PDB file of C-alpha atoms in Angstrom:
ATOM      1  CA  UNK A  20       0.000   0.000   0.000  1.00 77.00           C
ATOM      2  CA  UNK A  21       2.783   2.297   0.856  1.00 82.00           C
ATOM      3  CA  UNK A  22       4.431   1.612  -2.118  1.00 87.00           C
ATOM      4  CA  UNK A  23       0.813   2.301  -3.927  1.00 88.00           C
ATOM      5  CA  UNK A  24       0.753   5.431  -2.307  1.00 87.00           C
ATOM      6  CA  UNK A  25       4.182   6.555  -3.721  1.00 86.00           C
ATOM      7  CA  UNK A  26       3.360   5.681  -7.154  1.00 85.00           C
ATOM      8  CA  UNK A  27       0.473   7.523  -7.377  1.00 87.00           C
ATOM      9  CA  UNK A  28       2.186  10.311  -5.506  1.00 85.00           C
ATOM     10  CA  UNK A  29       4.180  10.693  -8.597  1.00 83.00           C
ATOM     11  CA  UNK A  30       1.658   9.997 -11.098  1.00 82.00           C
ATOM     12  CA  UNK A  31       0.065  13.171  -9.953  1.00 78.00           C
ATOM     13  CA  UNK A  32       3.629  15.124  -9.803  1.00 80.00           C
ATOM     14  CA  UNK A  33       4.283  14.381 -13.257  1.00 75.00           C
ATOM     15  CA  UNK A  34       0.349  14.356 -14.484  1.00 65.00           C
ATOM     16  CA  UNK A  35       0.434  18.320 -15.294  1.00 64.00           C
ATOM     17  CA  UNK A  36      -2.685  20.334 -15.615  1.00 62.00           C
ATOM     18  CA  UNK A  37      -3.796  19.325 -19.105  1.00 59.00           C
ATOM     19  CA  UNK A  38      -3.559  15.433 -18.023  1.00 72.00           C
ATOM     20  CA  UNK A  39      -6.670  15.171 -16.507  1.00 82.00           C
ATOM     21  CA  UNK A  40      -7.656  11.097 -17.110  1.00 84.00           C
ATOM     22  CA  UNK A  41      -4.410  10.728 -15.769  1.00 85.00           C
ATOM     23  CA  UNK A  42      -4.550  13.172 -12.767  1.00 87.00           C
ATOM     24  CA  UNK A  43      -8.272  11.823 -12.078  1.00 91.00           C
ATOM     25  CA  UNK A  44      -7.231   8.152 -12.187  1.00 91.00           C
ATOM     26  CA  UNK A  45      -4.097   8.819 -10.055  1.00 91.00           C
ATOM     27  CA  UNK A  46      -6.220  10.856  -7.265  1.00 93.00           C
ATOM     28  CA  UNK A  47      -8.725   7.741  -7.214  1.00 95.00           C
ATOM     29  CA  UNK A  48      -5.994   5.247  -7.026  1.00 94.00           C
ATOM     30  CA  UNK A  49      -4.086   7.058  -4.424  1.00 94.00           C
ATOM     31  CA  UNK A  50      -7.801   7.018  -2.580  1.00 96.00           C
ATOM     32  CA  UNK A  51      -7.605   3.229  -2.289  1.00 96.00           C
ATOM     33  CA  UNK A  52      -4.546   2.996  -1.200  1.00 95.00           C
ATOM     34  CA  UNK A  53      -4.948   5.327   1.697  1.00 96.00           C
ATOM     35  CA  UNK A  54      -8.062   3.393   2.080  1.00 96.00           C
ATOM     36  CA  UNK A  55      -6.160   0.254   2.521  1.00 94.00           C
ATOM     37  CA  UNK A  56      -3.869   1.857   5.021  1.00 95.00           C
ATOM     38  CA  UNK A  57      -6.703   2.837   6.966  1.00 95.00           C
ATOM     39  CA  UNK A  58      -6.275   6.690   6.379  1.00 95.00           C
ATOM     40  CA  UNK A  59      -9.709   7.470   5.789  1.00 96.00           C
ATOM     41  CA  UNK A  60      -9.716  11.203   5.975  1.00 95.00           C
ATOM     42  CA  UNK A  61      -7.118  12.106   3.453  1.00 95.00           C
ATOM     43  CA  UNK A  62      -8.807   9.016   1.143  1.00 96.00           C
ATOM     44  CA  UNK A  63     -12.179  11.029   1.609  1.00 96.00           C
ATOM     45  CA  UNK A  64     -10.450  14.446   0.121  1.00 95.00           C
ATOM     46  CA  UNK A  65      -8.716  12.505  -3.020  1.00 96.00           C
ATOM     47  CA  UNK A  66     -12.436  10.779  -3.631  1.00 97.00           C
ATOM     48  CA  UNK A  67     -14.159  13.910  -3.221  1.00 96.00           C
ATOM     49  CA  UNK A  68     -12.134  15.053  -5.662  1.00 94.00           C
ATOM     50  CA  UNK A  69     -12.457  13.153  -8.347  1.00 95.00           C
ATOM     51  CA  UNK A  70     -15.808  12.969  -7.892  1.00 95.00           C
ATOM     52  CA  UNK A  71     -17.159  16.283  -7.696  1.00 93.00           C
ATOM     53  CA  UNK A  72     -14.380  17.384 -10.779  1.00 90.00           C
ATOM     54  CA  UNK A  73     -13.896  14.808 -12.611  1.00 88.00           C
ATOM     55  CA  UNK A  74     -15.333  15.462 -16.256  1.00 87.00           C
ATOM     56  CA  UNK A  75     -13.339  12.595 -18.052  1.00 85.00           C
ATOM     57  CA  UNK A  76     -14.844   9.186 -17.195  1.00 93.00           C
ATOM     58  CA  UNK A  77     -18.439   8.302 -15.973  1.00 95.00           C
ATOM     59  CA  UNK A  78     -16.957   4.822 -14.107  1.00 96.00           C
ATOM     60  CA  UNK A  79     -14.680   6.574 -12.303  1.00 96.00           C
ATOM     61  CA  UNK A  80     -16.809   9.317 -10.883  1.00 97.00           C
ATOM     62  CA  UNK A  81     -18.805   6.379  -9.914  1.00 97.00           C
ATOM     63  CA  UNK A  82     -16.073   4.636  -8.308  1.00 97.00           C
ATOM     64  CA  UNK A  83     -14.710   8.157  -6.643  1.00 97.00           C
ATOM     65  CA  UNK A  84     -18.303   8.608  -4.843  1.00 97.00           C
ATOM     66  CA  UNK A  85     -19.249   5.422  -3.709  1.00 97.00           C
ATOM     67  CA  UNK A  86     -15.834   4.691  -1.854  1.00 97.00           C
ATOM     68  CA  UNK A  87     -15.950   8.269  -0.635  1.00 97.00           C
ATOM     69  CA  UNK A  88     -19.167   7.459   1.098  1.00 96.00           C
ATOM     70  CA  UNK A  89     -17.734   4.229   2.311  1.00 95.00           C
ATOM     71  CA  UNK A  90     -14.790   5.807   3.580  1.00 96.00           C
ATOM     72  CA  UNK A  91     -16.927   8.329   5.630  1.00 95.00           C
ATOM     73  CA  UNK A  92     -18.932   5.681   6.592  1.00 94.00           C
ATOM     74  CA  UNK A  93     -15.353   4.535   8.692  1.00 94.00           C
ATOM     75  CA  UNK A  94     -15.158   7.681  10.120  1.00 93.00           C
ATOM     76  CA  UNK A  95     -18.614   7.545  12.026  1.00 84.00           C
ATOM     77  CA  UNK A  96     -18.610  11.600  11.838  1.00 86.00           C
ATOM     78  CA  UNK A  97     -21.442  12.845  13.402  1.00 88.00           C
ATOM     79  CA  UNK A  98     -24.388  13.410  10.898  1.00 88.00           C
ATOM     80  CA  UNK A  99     -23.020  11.794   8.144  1.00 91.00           C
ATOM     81  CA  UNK A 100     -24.975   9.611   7.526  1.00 92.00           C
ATOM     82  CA  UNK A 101     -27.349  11.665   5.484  1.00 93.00           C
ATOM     83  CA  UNK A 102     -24.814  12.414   3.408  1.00 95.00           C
ATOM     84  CA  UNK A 103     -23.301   8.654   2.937  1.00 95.00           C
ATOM     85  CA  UNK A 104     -26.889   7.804   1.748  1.00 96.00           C
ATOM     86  CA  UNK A 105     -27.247  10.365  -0.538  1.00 96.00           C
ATOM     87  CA  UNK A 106     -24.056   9.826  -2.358  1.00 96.00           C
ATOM     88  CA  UNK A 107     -24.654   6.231  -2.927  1.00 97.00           C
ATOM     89  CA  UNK A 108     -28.579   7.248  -4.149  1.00 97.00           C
ATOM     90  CA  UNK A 109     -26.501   9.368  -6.690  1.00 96.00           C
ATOM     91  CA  UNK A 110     -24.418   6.192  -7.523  1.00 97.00           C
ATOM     92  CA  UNK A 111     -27.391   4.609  -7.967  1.00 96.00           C
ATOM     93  CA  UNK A 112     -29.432   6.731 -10.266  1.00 96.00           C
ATOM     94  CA  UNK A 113     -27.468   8.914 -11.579  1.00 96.00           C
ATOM     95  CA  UNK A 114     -24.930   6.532 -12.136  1.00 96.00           C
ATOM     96  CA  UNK A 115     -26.861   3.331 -12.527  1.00 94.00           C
ATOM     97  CA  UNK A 116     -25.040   2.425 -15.642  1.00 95.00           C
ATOM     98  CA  UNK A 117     -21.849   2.105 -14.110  1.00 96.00           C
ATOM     99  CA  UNK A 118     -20.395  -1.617 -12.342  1.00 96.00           C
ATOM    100  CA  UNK A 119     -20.900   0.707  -8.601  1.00 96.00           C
ATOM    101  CA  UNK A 120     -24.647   1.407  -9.110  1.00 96.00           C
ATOM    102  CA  UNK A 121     -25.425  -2.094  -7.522  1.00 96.00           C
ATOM    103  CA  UNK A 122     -22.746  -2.229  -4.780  1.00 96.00           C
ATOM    104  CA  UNK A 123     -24.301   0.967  -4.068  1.00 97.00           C
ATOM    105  CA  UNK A 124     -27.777  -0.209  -4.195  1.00 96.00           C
ATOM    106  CA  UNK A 125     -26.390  -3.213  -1.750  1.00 96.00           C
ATOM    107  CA  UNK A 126     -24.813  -1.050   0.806  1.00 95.00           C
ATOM    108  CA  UNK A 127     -28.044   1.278   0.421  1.00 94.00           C
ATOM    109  CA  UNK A 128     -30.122  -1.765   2.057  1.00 94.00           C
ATOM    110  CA  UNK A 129     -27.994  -2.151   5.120  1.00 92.00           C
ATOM    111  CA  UNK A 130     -28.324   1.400   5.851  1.00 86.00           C
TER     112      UNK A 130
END
């Protein structure tokens, strides 16, 4: 994970600002593997990201919101839960014809 986390690290050094698949994709992968090393907050801020920016790539916008409302799901903050629901309704239907729409749907249900 850490070395995950340096890769994609430089991904986004060397992306530039008219990279943007590449600076997107690099923000989400860096996401999951601060996810995997359990640092939920700063995963939250790459997700949230690509997710409310991202203009490139319907999956991946997809992807970007429902693990950012998984990862504030982790962090229990107070009130959030709202929120967590919401995002994944927007996975759902507004993204229902990406692979996240049913996880999304799934994790709706246990809500």
């Amino acid at each position: 994970n850490r070395q995950a986390i340096t890769f994609f690290q430089s991904a986004l050094s060397s992306a530039g600002k008219t990279e943007s698949a590449l600076r997107y994709a690099s923000l989400l992968g860096l996401g999951e593997a601060q996810v995997a090393e359990k640092r939920f907050r700063e995963a939250q801020l790459n997700f949230a990201k690509v997710s409310s920016i991202d203009h490139t790539d319907r999956d991946r916008v997809a992807r970007a919101l429902f693990r950012l409302a998984e990862s504030t799901r982790e962090l229990s903050d107070p009130g959030s839960a709202g929120t967590v629901r919401m995002w994944l309704q927007s996975v759902s239907t507004d993204y229902g014809d990406t692979p996240w729409a049913g996880p999304a749907r799934e994790l709706l249900e246990t809500l």
